[in-house]
PDB file of C-alpha atoms in Angstrom:
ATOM      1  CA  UNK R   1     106.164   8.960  82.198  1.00  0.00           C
ATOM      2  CA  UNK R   2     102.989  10.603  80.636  1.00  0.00           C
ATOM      3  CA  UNK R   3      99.479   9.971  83.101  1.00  0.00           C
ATOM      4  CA  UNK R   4      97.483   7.413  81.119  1.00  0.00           C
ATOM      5  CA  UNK R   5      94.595   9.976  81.277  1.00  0.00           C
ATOM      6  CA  UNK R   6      96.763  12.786  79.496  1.00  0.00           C
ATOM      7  CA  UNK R   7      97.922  10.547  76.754  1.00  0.00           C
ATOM      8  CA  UNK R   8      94.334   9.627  76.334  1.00  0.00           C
ATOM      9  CA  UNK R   9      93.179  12.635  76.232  1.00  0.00           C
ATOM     10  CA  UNK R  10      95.401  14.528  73.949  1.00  0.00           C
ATOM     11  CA  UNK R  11      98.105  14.377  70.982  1.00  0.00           C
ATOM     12  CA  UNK R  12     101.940  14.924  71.093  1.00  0.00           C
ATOM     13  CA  UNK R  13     103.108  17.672  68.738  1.00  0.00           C
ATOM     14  CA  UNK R  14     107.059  18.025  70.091  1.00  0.00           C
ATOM     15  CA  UNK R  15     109.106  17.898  72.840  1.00  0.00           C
ATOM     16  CA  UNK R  16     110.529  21.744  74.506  1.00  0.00           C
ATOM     17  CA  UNK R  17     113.338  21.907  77.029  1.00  0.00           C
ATOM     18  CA  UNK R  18     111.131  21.376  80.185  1.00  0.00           C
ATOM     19  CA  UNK R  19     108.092  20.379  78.621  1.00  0.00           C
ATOM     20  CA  UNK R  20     105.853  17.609  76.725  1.00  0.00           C
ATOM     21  CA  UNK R  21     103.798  19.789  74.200  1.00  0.00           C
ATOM     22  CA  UNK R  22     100.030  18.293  73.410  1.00  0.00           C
ATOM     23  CA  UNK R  23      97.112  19.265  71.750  1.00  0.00           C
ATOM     24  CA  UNK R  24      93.818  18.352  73.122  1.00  0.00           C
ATOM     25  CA  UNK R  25      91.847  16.361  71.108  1.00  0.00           C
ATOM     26  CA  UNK R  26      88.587  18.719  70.715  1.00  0.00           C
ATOM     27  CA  UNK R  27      87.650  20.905  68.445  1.00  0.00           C
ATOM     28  CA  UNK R  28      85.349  22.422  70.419  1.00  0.00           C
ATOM     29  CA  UNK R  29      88.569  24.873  71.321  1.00  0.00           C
ATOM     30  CA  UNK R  30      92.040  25.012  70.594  1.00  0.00           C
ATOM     31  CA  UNK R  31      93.792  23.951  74.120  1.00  0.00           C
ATOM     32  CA  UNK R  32      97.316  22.893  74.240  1.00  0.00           C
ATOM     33  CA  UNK R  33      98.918  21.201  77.396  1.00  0.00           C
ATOM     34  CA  UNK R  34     102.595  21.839  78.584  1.00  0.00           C
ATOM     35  CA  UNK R  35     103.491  18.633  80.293  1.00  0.00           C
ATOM     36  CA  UNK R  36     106.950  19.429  82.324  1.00  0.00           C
ATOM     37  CA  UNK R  37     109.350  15.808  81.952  1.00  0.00           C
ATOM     38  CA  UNK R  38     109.961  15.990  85.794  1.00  0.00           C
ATOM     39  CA  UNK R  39     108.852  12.856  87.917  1.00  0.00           C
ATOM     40  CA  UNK R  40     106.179  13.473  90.887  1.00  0.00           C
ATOM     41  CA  UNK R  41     105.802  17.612  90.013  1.00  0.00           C
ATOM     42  CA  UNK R  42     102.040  17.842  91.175  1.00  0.00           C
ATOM     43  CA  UNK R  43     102.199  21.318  92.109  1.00  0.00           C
ATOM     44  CA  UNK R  44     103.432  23.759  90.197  1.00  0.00           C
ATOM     45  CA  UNK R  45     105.746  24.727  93.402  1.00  0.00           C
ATOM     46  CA  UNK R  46     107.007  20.930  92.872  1.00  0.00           C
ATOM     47  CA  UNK R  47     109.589  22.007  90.302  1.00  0.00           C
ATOM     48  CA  UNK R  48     112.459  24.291  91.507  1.00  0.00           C
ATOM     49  CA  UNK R  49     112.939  27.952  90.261  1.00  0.00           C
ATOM     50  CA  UNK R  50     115.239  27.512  87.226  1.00  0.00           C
ATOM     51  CA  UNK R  51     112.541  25.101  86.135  1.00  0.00           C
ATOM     52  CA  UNK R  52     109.690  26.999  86.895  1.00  0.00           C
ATOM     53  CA  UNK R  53     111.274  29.826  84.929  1.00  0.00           C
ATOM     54  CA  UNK R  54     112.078  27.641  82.539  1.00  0.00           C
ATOM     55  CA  UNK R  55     108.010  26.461  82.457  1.00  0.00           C
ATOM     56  CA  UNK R  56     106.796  30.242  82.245  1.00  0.00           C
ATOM     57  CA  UNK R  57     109.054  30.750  79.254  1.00  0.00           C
ATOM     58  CA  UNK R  58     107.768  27.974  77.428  1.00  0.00           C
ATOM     59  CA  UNK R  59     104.218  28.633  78.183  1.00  0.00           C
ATOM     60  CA  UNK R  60     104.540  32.683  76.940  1.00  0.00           C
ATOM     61  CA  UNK R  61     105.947  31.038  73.880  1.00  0.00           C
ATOM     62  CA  UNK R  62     102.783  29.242  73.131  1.00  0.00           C
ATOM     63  CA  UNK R  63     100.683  31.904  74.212  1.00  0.00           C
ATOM     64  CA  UNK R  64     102.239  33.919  71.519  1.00  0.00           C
ATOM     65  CA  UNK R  65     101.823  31.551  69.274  1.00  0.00           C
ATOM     66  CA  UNK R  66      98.056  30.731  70.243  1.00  0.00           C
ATOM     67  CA  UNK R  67      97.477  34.668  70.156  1.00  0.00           C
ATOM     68  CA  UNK R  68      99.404  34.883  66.682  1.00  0.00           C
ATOM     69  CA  UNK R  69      97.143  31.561  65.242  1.00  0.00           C
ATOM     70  CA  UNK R  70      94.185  32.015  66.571  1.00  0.00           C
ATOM     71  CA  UNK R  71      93.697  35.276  67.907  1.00  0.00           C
ATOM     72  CA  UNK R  72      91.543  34.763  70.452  1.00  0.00           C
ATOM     73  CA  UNK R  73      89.347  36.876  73.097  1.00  0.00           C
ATOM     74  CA  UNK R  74      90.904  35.469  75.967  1.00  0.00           C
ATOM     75  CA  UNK R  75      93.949  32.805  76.834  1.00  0.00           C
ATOM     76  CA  UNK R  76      92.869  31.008  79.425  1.00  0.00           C
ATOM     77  CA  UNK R  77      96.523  29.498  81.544  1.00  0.00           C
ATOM     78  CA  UNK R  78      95.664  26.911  84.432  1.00  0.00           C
ATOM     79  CA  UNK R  79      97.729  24.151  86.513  1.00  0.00           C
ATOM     80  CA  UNK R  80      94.421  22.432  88.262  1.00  0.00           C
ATOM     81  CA  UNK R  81      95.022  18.783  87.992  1.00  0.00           C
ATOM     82  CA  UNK R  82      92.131  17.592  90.725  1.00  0.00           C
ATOM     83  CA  UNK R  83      91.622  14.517  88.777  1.00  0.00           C
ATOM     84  CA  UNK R  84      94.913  14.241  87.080  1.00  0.00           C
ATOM     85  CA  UNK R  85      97.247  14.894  89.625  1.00  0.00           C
ATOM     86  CA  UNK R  86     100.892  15.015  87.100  1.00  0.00           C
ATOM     87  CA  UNK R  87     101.512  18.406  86.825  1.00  0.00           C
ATOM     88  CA  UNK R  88     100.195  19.881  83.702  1.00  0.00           C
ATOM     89  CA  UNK R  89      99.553  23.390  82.410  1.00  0.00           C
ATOM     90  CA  UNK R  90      96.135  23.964  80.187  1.00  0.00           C
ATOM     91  CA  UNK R  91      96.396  26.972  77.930  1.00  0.00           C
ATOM     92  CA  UNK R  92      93.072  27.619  76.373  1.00  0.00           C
ATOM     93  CA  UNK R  93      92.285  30.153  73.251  1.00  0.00           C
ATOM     94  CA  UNK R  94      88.620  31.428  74.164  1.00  0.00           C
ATOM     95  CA  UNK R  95      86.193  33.092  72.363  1.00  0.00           C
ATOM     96  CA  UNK R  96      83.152  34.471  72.480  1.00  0.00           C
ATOM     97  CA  UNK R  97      81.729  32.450  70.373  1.00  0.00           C
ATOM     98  CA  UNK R  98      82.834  29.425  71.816  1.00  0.00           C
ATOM     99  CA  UNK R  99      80.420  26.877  73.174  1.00  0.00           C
ATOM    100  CA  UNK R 100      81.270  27.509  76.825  1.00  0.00           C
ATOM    101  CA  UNK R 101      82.079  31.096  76.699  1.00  0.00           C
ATOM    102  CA  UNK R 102      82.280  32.878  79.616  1.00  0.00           C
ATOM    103  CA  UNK R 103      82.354  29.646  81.834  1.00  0.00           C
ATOM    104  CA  UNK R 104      85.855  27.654  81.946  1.00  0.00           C
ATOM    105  CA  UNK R 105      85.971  24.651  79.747  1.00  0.00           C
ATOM    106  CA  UNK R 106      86.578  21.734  81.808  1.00  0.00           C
ATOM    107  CA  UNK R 107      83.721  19.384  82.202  1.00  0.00           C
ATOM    108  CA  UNK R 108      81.106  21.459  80.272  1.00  0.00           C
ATOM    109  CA  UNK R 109      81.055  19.608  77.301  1.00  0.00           C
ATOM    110  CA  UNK R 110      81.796  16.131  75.273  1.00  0.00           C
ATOM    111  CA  UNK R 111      85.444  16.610  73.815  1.00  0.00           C
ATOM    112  CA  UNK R 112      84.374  16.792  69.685  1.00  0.00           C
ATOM    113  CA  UNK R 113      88.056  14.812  68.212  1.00  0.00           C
ATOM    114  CA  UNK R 114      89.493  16.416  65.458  1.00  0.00           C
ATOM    115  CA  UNK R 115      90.290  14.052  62.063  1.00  0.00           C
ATOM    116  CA  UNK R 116      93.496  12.653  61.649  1.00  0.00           C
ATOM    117  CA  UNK R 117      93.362  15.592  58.544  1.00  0.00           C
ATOM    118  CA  UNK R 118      92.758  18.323  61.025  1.00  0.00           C
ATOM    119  CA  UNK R 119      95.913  16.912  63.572  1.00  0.00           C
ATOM    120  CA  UNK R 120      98.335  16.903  60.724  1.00  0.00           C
ATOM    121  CA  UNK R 121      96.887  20.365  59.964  1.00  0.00           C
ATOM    122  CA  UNK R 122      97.450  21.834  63.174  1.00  0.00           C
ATOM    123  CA  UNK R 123     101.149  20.141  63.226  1.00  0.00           C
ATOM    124  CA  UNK R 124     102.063  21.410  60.267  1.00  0.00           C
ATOM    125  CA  UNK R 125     101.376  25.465  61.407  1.00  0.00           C
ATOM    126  CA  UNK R 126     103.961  24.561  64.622  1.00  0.00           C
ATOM    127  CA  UNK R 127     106.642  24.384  61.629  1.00  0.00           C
ATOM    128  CA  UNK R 128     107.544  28.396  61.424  1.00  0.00           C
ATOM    129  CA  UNK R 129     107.496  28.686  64.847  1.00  0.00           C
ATOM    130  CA  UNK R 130     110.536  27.853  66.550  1.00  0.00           C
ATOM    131  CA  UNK R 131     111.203  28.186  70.258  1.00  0.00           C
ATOM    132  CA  UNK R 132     113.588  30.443  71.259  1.00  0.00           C
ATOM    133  CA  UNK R 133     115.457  30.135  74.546  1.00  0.00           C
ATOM    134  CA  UNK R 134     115.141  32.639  77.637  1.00  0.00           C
TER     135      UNK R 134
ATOM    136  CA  UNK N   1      92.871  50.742  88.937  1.00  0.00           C
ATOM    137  CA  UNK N   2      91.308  47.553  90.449  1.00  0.00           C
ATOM    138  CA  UNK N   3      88.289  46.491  88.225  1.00  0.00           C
ATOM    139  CA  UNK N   4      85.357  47.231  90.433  1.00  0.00           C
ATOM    140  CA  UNK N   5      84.072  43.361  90.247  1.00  0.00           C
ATOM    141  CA  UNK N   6      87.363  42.110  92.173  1.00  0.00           C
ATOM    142  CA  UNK N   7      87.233  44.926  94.529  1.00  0.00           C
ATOM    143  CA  UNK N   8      83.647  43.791  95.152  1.00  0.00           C
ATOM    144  CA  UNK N   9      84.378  39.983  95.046  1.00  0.00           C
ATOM    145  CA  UNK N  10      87.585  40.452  97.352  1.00  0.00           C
ATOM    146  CA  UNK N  11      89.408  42.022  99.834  1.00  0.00           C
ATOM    147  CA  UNK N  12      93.070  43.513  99.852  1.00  0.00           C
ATOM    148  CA  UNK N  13      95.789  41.989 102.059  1.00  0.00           C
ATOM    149  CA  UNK N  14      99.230  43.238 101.049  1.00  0.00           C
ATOM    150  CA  UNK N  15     101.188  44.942  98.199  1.00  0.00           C
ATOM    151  CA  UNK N  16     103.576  43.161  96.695  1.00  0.00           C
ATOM    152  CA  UNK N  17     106.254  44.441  94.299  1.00  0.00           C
ATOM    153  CA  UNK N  18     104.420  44.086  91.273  1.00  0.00           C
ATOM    154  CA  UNK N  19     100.933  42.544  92.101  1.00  0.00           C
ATOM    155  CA  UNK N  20      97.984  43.722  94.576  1.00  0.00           C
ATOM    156  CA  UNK N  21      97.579  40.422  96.689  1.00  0.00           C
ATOM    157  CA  UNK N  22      93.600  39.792  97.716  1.00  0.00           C
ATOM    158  CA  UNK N  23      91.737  37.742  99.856  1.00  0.00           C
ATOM    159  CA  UNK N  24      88.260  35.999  97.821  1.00  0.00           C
ATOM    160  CA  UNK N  25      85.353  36.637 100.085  1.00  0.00           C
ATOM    161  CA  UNK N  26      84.599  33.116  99.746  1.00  0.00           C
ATOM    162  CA  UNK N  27      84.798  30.415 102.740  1.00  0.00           C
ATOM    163  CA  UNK N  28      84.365  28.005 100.544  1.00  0.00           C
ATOM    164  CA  UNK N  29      87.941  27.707  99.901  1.00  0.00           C
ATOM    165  CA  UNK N  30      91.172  29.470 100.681  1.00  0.00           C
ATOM    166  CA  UNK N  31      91.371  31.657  97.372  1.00  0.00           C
ATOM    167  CA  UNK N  32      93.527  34.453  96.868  1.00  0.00           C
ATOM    168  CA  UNK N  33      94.188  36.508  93.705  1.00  0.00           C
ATOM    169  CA  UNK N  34      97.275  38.393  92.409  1.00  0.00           C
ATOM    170  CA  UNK N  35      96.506  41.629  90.660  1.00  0.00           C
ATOM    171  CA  UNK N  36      99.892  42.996  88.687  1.00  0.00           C
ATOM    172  CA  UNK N  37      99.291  46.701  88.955  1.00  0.00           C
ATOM    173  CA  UNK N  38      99.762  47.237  85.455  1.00  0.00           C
ATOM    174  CA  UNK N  39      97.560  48.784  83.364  1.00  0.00           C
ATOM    175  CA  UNK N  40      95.407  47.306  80.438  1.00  0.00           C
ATOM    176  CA  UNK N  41      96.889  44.004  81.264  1.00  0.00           C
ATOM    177  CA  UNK N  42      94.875  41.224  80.437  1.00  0.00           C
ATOM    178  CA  UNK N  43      96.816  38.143  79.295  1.00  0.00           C
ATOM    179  CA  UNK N  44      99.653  37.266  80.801  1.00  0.00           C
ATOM    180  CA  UNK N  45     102.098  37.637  78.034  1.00  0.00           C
ATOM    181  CA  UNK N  46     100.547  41.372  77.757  1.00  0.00           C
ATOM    182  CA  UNK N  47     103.371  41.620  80.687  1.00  0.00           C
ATOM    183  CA  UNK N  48     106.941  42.130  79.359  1.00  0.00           C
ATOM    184  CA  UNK N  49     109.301  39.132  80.641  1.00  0.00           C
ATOM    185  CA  UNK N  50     110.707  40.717  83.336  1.00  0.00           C
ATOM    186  CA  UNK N  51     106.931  41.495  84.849  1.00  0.00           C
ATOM    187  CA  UNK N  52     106.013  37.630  83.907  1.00  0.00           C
ATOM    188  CA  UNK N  53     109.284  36.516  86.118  1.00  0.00           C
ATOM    189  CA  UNK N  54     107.916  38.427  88.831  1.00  0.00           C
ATOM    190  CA  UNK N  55     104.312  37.704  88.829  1.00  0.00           C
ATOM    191  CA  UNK N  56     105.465  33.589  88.512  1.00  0.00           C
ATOM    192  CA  UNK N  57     107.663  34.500  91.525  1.00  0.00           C
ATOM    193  CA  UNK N  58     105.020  35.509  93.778  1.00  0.00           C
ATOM    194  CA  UNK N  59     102.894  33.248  92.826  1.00  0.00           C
ATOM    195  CA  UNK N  60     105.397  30.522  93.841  1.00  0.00           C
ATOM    196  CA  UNK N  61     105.720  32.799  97.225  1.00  0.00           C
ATOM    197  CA  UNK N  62     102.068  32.943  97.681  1.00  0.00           C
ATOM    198  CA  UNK N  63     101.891  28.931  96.931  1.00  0.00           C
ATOM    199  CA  UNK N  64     104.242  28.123  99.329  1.00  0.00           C
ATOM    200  CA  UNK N  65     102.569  30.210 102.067  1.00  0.00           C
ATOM    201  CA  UNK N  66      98.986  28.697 100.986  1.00  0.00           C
ATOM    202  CA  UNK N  67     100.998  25.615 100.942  1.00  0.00           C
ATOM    203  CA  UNK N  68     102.342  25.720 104.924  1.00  0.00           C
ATOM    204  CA  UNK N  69      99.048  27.012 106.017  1.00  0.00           C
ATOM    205  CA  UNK N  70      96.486  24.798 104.866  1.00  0.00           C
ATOM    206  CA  UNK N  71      98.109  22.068 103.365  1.00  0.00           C
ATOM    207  CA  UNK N  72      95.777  21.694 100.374  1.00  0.00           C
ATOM    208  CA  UNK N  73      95.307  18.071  98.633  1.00  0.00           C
ATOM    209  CA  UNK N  74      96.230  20.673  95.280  1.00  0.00           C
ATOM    210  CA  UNK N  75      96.960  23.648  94.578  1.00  0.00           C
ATOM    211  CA  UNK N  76      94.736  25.318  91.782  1.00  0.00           C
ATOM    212  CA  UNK N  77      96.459  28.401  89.659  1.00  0.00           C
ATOM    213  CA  UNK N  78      94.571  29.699  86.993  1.00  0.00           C
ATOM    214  CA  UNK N  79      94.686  32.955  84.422  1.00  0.00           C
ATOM    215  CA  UNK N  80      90.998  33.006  83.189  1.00  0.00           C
ATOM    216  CA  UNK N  81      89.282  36.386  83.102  1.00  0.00           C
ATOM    217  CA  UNK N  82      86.752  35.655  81.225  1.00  0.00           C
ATOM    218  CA  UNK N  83      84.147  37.394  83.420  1.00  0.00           C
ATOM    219  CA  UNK N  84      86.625  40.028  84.082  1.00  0.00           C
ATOM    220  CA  UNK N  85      89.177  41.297  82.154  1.00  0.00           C
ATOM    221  CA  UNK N  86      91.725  43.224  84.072  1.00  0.00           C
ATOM    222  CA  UNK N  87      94.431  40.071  84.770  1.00  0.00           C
ATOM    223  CA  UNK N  88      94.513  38.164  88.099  1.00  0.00           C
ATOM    224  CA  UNK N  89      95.886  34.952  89.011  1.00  0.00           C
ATOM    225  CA  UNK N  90      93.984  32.497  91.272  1.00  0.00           C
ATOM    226  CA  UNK N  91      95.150  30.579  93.599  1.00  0.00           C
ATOM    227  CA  UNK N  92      93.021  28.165  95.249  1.00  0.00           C
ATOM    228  CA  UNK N  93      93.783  25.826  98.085  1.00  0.00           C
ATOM    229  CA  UNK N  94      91.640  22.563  97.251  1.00  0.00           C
ATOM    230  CA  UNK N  95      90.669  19.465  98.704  1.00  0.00           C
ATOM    231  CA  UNK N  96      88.875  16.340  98.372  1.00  0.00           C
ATOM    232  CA  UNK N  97      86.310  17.199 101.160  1.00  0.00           C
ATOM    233  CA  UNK N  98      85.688  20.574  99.818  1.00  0.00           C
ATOM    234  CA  UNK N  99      82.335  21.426  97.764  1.00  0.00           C
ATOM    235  CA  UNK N 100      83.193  21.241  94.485  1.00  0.00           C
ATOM    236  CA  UNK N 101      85.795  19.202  94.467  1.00  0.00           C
ATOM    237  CA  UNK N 102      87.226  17.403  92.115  1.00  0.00           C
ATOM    238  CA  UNK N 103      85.700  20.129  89.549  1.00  0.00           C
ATOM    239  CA  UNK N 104      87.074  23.590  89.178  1.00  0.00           C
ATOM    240  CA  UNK N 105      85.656  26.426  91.338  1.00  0.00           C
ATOM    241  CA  UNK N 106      84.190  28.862  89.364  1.00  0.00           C
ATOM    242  CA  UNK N 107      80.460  29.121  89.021  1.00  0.00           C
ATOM    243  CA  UNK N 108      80.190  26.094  91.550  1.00  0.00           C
ATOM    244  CA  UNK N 109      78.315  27.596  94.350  1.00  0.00           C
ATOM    245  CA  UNK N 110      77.214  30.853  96.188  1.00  0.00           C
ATOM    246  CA  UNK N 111      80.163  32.395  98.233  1.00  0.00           C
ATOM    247  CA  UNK N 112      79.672  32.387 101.714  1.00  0.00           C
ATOM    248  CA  UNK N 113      81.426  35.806 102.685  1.00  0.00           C
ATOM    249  CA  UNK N 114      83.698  35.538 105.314  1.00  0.00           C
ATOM    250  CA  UNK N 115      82.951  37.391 109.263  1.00  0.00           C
ATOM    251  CA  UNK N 116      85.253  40.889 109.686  1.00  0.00           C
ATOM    252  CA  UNK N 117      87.003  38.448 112.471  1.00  0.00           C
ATOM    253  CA  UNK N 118      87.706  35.528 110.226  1.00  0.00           C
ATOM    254  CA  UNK N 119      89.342  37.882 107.608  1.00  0.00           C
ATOM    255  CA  UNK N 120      91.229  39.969 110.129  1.00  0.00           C
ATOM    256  CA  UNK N 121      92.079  35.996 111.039  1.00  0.00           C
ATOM    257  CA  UNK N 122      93.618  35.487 107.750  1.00  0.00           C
ATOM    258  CA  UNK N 123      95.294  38.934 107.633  1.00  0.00           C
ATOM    259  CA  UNK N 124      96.693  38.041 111.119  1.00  0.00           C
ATOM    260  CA  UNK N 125      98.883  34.930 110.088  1.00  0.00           C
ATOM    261  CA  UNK N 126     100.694  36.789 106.923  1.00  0.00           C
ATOM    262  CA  UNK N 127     102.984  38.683 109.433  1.00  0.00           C
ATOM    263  CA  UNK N 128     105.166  36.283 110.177  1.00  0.00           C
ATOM    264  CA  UNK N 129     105.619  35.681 106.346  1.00  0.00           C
ATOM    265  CA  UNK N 130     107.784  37.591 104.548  1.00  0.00           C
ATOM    266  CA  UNK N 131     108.190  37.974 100.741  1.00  0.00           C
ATOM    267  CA  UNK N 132     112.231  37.402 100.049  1.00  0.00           C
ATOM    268  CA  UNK N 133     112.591  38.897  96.493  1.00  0.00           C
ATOM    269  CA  UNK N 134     114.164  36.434  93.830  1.00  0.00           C
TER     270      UNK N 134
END
C-alpha cells in the first residue's frame, strides 16, 4: 500500500522484485524512488537481510542506469523519510548545473512536473534496460 | 586517504572491514559516517558488488547499534557528497525534538563540536558492541 504522499508525488514506471519503481514528478532533476512492497519497513533496518540485499541490488541497477542516461556529477542515494515515514529510497542524478547544486534537493525548490510527453519519454528509455537478478 | 574535510568535520572511532567508521563533531545529532577505504570511490556503484554487500552490511550493523542506543524517531542514511567527493555514508539518528527536524541535516545549522569527554563518552559505549561479519 503506496503512502498517499508518494503516489502524489511521483509516477510508477514498473514493478522490480522488492521494489515499487517511481519517477518524481520534477524536472528540475531526474530522481527516481525505490519503494520496497513490504508493509510497516520505516527503516531501512526494517526489512531483513535477504531483502535488504535484495534492495541494494536493485538500487545499483538504477544507479547504473541513471549514470548510463544521464551521466551525472554526482548520484545522490538516501532513505530519510522524516515526513513520509514508508520506507523509500531517493536516488538523485546531480549536476552542477542543477538549480540546487551543491545543497541536497529536498525542500529547496517548487517540484517543476514534467508533460505527460516528457513521462512517456522517460518510460520509453527504461525499455533496453532490463534488470538482471543478483 | 581520508579527504581532509571529513577528517576535519569528524573524528575516527573504529575500523571496520571495509569502511573507516567516524564520529560527526556535531551534537546536534548522533551522526556517524562510513568511509570504504577504497580509493577514488565516489558513488556507490564505483564499489564492485561484493564491496557494496559489505558497506550495506555495516551500515545495517551501525543502524542497529545507533538504533539500541538512542532510539531515534528515524533513521537517516544518505550517499550525497556533493561537498565532498571521496564516498561516505551518513547515518543520522533523528528526532522530532531535534533542530532541524523534519528537514534533512545538511546546511541546517552550525555544529556544536562535541567536549574530548563527551566523545571519549561515545567511544566508551562501542565496546560492548561487536561487529559479527555476514
Amino acid at each position: 500500500m503506496l503512502h498517499p504522499q508518494l503516489a502524489k508525488d511521483s509516477v510508477f514506471i514498473r514493478d522490480l522484485p522488492l521494489c515499487q519503481l517511481r519517477l518524481i514528478n520534477d524536472q528540475n532533476y531526474p530522481w527516481f524512488l525505490l519503494v520496497p512492497r513490504i508493509d510497516k519497513a520505516r527503516d531501512i533496518i526494517d526489512l531483513d537481510w535477504p531483502s535488504q540485499r535484495q534492495l541494494w541490488h536493485e538500487s545499483a541497477w538504477l544507479s547504473h542506469w541513471m549514470r548510463q542516461e544521464f551521466q551525472p556529477q554526482k548520484l545522490n542515494v538516501a532513505a530519510l523519510g522524516n515526513m513520509v515515514p514508508q520506507l523509500h529510497l531517493h536516488h538523485i542524478a546531480r549536476f552542477e548545473k542543477d538549480v540546487a547544486w551543491p545543497a541536497p534537493v529536498w525542500g529547496k525548490f517548487p517540484a517543476i512536473a514534467y508533460t505527460q510527453q516528457q513521462v512517456s519519454q522517460i518510460l520509453d528509455r527504461w525499455s533496453d534496460f532490463p534488470y538482471t537478478p543478483e
